Short mmCIF file of C-alpha atoms and ligand atoms in Angstrom, two decimals:
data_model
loop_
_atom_site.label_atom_id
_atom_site.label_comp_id
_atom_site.label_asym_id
_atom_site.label_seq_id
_atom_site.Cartn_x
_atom_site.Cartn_y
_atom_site.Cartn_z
CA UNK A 1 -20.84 -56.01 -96.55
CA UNK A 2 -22.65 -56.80 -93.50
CA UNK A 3 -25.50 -54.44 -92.49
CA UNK A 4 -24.95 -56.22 -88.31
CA UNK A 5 -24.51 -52.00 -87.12
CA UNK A 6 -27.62 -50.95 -88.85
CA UNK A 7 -31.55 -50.84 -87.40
CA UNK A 8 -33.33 -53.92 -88.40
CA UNK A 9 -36.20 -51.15 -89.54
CA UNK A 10 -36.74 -47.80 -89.68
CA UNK A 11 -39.77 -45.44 -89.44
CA UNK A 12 -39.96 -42.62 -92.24
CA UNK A 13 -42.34 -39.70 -91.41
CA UNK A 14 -42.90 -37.96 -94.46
CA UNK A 15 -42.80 -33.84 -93.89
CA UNK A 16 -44.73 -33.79 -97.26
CA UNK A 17 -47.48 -32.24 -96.83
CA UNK A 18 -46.26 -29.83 -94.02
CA UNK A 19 -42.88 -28.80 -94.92
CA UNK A 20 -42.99 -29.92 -98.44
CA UNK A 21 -45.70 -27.53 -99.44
CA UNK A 22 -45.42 -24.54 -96.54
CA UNK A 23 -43.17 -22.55 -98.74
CA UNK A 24 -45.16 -23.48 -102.07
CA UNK A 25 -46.08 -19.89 -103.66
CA UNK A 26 -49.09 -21.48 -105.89
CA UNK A 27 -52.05 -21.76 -103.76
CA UNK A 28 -52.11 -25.47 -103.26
CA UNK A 29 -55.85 -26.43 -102.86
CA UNK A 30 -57.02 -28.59 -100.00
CA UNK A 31 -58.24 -31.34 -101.70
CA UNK A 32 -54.53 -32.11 -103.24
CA UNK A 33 -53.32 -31.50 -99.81
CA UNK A 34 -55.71 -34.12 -98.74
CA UNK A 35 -55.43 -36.67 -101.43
CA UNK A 36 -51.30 -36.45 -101.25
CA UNK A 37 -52.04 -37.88 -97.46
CA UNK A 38 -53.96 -40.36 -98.71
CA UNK A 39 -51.72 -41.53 -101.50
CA UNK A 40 -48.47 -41.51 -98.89
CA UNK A 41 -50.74 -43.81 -96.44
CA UNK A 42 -52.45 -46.03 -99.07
CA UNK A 43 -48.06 -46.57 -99.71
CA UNK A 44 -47.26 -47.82 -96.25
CA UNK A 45 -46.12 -44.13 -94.66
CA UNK A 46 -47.20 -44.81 -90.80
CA UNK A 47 -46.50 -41.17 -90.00
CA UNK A 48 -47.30 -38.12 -91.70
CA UNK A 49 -46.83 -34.63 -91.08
CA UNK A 50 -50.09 -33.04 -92.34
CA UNK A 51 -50.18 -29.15 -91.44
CA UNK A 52 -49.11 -26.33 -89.21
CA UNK A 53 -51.02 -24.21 -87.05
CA UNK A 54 -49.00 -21.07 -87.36
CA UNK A 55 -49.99 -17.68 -88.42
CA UNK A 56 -51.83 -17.31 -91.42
CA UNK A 57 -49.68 -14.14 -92.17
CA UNK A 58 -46.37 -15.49 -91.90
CA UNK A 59 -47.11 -18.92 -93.96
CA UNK A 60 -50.39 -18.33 -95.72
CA UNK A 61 -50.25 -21.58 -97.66
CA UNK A 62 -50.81 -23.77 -94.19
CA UNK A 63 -53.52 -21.73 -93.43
CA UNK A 64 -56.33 -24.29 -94.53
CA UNK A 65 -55.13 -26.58 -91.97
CA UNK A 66 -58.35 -27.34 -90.11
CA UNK A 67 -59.95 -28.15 -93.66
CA UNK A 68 -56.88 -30.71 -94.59
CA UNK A 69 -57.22 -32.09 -91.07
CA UNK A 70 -60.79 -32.05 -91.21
CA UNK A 71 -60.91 -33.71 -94.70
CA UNK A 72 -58.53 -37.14 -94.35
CA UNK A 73 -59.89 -40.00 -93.90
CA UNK A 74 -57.39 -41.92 -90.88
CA UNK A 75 -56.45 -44.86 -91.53
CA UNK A 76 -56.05 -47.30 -88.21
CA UNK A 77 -52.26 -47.63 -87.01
CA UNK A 78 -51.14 -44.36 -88.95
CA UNK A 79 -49.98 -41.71 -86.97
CA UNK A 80 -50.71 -37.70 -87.59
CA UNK A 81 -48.71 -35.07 -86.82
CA UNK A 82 -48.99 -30.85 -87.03
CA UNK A 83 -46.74 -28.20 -85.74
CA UNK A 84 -48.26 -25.68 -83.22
CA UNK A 85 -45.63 -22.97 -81.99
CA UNK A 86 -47.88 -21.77 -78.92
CA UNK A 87 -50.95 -22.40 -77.27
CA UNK A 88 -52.94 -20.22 -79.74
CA UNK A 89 -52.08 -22.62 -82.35
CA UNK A 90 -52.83 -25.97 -79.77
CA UNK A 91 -55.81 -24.75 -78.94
CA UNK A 92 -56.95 -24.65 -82.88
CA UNK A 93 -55.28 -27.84 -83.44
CA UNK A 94 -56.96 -29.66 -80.90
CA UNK A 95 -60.01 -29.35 -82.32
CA UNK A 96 -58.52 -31.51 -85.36
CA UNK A 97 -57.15 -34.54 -83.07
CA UNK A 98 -53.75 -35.38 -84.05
CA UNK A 99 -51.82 -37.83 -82.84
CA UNK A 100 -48.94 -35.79 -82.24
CA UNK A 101 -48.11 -31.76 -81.89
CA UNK A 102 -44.50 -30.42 -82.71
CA UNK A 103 -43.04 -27.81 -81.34
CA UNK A 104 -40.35 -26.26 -82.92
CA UNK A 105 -37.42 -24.80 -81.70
CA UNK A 106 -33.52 -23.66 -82.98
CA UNK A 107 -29.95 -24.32 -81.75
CA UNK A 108 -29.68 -20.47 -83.48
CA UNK A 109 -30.82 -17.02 -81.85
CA UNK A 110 -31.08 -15.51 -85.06
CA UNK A 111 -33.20 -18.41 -86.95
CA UNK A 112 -35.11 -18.79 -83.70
CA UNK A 113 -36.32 -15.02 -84.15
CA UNK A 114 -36.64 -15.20 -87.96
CA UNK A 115 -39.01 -18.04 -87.64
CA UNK A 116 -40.94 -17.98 -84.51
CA UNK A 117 -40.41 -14.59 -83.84
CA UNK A 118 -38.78 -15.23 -80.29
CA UNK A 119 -35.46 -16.17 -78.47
CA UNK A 120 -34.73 -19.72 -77.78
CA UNK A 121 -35.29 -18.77 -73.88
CA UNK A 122 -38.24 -17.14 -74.47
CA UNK A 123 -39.56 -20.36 -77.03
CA UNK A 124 -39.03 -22.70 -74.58
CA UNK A 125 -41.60 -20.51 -72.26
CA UNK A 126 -44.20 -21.01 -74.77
CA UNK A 127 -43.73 -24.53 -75.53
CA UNK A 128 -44.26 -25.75 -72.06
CA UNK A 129 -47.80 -24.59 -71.39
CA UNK A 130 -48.10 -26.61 -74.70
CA UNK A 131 -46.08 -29.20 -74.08
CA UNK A 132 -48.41 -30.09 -70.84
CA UNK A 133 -51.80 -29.48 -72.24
CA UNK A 134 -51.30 -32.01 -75.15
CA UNK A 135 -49.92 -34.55 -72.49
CA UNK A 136 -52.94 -33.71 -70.53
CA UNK A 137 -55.19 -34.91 -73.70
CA UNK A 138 -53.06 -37.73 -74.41
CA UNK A 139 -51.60 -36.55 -77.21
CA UNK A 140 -47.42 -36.91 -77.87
CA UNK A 141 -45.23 -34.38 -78.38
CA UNK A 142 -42.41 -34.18 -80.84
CA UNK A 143 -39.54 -31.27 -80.67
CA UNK A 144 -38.53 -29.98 -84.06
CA UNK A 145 -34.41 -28.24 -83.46
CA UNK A 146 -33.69 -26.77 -86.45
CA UNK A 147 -30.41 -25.36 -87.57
CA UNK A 148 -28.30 -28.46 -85.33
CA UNK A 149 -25.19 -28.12 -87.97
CA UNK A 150 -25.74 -24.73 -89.97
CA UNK A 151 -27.44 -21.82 -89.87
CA UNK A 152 -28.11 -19.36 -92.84
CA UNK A 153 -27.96 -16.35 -90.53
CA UNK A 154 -25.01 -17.09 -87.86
CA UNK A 155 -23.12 -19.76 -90.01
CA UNK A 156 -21.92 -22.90 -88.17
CA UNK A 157 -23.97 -23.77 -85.02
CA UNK A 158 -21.74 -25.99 -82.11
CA UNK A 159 -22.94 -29.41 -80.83
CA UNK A 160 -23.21 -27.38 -77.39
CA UNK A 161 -26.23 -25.48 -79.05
CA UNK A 162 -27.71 -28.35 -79.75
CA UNK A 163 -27.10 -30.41 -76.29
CA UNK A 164 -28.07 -27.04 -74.90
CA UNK A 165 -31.68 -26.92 -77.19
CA UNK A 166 -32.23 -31.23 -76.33
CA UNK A 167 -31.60 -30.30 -72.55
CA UNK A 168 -34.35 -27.76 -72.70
CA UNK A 169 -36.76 -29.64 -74.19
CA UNK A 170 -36.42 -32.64 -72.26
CA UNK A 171 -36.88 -30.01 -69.56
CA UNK A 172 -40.30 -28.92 -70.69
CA UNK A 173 -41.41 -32.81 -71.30
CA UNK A 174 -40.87 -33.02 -75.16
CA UNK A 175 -40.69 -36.60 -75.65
CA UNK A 176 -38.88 -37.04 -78.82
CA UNK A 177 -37.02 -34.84 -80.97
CA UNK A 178 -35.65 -34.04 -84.46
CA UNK A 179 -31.81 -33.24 -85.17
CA UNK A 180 -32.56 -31.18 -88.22
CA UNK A 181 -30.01 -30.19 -90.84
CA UNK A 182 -32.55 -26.90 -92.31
CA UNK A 183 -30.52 -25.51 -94.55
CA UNK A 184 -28.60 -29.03 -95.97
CA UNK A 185 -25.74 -27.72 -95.00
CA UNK A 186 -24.67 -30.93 -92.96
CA UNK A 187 -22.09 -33.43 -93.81
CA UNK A 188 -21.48 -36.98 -92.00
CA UNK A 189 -19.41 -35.82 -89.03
CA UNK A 190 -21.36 -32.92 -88.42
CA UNK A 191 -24.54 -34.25 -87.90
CA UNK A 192 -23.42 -37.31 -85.74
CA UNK A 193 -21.59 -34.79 -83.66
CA UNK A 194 -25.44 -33.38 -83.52
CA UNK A 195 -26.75 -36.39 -82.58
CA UNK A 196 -24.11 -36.63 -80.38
CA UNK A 197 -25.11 -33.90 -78.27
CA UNK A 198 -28.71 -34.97 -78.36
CA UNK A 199 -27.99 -38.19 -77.17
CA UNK A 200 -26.90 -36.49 -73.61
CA UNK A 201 -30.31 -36.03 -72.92
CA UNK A 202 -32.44 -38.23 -75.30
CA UNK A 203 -32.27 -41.90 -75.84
CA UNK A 204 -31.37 -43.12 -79.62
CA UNK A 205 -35.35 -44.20 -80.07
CA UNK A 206 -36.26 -40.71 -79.40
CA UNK A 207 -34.47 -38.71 -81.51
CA UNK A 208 -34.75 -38.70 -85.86
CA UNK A 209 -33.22 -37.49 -88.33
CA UNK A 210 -34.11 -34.45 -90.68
CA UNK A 211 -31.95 -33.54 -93.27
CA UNK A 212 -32.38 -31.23 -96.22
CA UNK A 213 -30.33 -31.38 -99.63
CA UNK A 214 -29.05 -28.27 -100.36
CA UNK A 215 -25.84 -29.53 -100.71
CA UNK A 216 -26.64 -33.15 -102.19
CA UNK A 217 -25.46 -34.62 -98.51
CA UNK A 218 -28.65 -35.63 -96.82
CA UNK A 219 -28.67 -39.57 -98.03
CA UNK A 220 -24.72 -39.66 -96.48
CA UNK A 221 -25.85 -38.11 -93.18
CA UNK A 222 -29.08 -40.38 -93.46
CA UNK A 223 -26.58 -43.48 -93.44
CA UNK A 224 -23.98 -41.43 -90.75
CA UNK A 225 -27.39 -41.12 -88.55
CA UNK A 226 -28.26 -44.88 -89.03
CA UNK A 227 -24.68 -46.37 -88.08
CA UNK A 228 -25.63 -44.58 -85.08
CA UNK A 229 -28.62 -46.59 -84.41
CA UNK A 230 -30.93 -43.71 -85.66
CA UNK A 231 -34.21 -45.57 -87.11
CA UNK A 232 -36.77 -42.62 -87.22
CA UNK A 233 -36.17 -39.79 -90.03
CA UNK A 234 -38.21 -37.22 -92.01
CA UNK A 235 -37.97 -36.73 -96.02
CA UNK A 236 -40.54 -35.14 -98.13
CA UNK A 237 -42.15 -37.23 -101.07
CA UNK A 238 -40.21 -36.29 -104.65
CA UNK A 239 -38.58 -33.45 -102.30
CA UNK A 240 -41.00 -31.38 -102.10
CA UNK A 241 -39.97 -28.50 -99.52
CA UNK A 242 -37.98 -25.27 -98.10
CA UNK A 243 -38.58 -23.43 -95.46
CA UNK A 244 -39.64 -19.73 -95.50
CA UNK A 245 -37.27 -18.02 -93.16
CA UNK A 246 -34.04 -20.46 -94.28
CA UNK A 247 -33.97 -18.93 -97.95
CA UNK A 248 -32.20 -20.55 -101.10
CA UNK A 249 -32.18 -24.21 -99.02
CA UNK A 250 -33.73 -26.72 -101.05
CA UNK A 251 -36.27 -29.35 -99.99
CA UNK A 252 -36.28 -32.36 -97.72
CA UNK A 253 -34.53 -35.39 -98.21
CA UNK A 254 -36.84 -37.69 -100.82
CA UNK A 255 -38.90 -40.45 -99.15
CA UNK A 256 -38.07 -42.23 -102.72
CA UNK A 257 -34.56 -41.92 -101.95
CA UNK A 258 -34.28 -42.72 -98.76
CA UNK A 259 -36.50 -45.78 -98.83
CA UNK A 260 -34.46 -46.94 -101.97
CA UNK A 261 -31.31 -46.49 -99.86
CA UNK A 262 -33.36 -48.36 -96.89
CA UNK A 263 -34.19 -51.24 -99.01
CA UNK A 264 -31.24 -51.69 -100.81
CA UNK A 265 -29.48 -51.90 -96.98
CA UNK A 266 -31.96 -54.87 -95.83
CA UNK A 267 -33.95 -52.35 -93.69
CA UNK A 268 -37.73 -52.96 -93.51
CA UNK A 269 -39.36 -49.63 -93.98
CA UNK A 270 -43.50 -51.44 -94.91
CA UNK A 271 -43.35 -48.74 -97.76
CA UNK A 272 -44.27 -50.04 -101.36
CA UNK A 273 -41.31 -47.76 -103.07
CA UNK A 274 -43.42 -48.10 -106.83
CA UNK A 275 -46.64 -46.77 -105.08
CA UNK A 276 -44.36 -43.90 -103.60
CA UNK A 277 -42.80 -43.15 -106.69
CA UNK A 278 -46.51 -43.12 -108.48
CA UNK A 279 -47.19 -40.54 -105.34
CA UNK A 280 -44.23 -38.22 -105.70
CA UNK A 281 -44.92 -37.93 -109.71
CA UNK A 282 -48.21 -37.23 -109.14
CA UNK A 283 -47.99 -34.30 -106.68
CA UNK A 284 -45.28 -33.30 -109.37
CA UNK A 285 -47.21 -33.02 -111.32
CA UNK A 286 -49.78 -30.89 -109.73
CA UNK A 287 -47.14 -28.51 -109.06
CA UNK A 288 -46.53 -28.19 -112.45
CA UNK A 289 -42.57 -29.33 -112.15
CA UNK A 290 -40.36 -32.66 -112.46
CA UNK A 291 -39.89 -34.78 -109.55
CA UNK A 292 -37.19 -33.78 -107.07
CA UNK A 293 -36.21 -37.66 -106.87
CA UNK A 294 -33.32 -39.32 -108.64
CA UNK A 295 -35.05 -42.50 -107.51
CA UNK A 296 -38.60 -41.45 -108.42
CA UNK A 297 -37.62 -39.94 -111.91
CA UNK A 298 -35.69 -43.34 -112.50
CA UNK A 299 -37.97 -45.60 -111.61
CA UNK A 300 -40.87 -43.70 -113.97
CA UNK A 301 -38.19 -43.74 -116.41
CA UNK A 302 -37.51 -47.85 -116.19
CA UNK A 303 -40.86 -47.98 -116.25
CA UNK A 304 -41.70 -46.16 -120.01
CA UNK A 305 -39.00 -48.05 -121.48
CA UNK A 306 -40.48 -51.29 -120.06
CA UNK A 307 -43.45 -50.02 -121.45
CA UNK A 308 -42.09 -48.80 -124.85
CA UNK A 309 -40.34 -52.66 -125.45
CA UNK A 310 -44.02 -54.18 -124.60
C1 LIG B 401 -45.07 -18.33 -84.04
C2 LIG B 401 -45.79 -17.13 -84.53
C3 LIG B 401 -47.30 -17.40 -84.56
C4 LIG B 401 -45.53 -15.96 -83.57
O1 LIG B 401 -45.93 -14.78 -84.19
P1 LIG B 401 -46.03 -13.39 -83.38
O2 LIG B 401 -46.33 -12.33 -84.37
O3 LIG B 401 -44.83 -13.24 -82.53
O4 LIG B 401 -47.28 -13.74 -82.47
P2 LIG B 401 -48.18 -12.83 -81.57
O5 LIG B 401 -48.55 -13.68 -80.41
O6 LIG B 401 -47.57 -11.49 -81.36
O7 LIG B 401 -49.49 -12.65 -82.50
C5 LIG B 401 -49.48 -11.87 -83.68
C6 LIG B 401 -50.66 -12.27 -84.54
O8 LIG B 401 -50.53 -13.66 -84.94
C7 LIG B 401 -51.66 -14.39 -84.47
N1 LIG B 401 -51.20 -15.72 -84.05
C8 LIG B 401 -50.34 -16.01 -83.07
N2 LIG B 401 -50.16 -17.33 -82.99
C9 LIG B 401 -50.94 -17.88 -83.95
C10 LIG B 401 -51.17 -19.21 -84.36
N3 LIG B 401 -50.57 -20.24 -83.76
N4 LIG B 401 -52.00 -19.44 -85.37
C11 LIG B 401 -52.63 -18.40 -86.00
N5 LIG B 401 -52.44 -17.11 -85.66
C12 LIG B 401 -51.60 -16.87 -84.63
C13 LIG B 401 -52.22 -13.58 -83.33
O9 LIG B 401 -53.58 -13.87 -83.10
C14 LIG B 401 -52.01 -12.18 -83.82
O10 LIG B 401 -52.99 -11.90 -84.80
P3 LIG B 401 -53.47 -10.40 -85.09
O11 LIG B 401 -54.01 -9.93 -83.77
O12 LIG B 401 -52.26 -9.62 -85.56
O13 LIG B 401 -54.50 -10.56 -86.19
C15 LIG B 401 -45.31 -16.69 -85.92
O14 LIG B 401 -43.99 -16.32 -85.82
C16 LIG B 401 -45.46 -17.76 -86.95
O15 LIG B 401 -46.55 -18.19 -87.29
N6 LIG B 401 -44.32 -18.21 -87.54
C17 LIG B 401 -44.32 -19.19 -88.59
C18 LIG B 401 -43.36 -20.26 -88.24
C19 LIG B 401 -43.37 -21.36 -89.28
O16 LIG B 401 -44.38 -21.96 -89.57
N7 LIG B 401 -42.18 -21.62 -89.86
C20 LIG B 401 -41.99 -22.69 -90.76
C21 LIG B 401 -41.99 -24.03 -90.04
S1 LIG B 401 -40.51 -24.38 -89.11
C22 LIG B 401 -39.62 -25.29 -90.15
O17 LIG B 401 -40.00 -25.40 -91.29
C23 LIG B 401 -38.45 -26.04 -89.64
C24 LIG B 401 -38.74 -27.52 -89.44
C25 LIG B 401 -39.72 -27.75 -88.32
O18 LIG B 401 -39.31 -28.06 -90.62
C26 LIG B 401 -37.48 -28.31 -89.13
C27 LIG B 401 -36.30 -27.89 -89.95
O19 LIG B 401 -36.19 -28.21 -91.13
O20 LIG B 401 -35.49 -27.22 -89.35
#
């Protein structure tokens, strides 16, 4: 098989602790928070999506985000990202220097209002003064479009919605963005007919990938994404994740999973996949629950019987 249409690397930014833990309902103490960065870094993640500064009523559990910022330790080269949906939550962030703000939008009305509590039109309004202040202080700015194939309130979403969304963000200055599949609802054709309609208005190196498993399909759109040329996609260490206004989808992607899919396609991805696996069993663990990743569970599992024959 020859890998000639596929990136020669690809950059994973793992949602972890962000997405993967927003819609935990055990309080999930900072320190864990903190260390889980660490561990993902200390494994060759070059892009990590620590918190969110939203409201502390509508997602308590991000609501120690100054403390997690406050409390990594950055490691040169490694690039950290938090979600702020208006200036309220910029302004707060700022204060914590990341690399990168996200502002996050839907191709759906009715997800739009669930989660942010506005219209698309009226979203876009808020991003901008956003969008300019963290250019202003040199910070980049991602766009999160959620709901690009499915939607768990409206049902299918069209490519137009999502060409529409990528056109208004490029309006506003956003300079990458995220085709997400929230609910993991998303086959193949679907999401490159996503992409598709993101590419209009954003080159291929500016757009990644962000698919969720519901429905077991987010490694096949991973590899639909990459024979596009994608080479930048979220997952969530062992899983973790869910969002709180998409309800009964499942987590991210796993960064195990993907990377083992990565590797096992010749694609460079500078992650150590045993000192992931170790990373995704251990915030398991904390969670008091099994690894969401086939890879992670069987590499631990190669590993005891390696053990046991020793
Ligand atoms: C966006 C808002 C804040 C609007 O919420 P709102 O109620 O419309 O805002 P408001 O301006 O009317 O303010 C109401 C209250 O919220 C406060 N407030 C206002 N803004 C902030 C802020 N930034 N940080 C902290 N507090 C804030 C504000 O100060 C006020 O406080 P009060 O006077 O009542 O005490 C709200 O709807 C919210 O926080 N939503 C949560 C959205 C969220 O985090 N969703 C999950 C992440 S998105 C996602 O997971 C999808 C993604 C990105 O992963 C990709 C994918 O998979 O699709």
């Amino acid at each position: 098989m020859s890998t000639a249409n596929y990136p020669a690397r690809v950059r994973l930014i793992d949602v972890g602790p962000r997405d993967g833990l927003q819609n935990e309902k055990q309080p999930v103490p900072a320190a864990v928070k903190i260390e889980l960065v660490h561990r993902l870094q200390a494994a060759g993640l070059w892009e990590i999506e620590v918190t969110s500064y939203v409201s502390p009523k509508w997602v308590p559990q991000m609501a120690d985000n100054h403390a997690v910022m406050a409390g990594i330790t950055r490691q040169p080269g490694v690039r950290y990202s938090v979600l702020t949906p208006n200036l309220k939550g910029f302004e707060a962030a700022l204060a914590d220097r990341p690399d990168e703000i996200v502002v996050f939008g839907a191709a759906s009305e009715a997800f739009s209002q669930k989660n942010i509590n506005c219209s698309i039109a009226e979203s876009i309004e808020r991003f901008a003064p956003v969008v300019e202040a963290a250019r202003k202080a040199g910070i980049a700015v991602r766009g999160a479009m959620s709901c690009t194939v499915g939607c768990p309130y409206e049902g299918d979403i069209a490519p137009e919605r999502v060409g529409m969304l990528a056109r208004l963000m490029k309006g506003i200055g956003v300079q990458r963005v995220d085709v997400a599949d929230t609910i993991g609802v998303g086959t193949p054709l679907k999401v490159q007919r996503a992409i598709e309609a993101t590419l209009a208005h954003y080159d291929i190196d500016h757009i990644s990938g962000h698919f969720h498993d519901t429905y077991g399909q987010a490694l096949a759109n991973t590899l639909a994404a990459l024979q596009m040329g994608v080479w930048n996609f979220q997952s969530s260490v062992a899983g973790l994740g869910g969002c709180p206004y998409a309800k009964g989808a499942t987590g991210n992607v796993a960064t195990e999973d993907v990377v083992y899919l990565l590797h096992g396609l010749g694609i460079d991805t500078g992650i150590d996949l045993e000192a992931l696996a170790d990373t995704g069993a251990w915030i398991s663990e904390r969670l008091g629950r099994p690894t969401g990743s086939r890879v992670g569970r069987a590499l631990l599992a190669k590993r005891a019987s390696a053990a046991e024959r020793c």
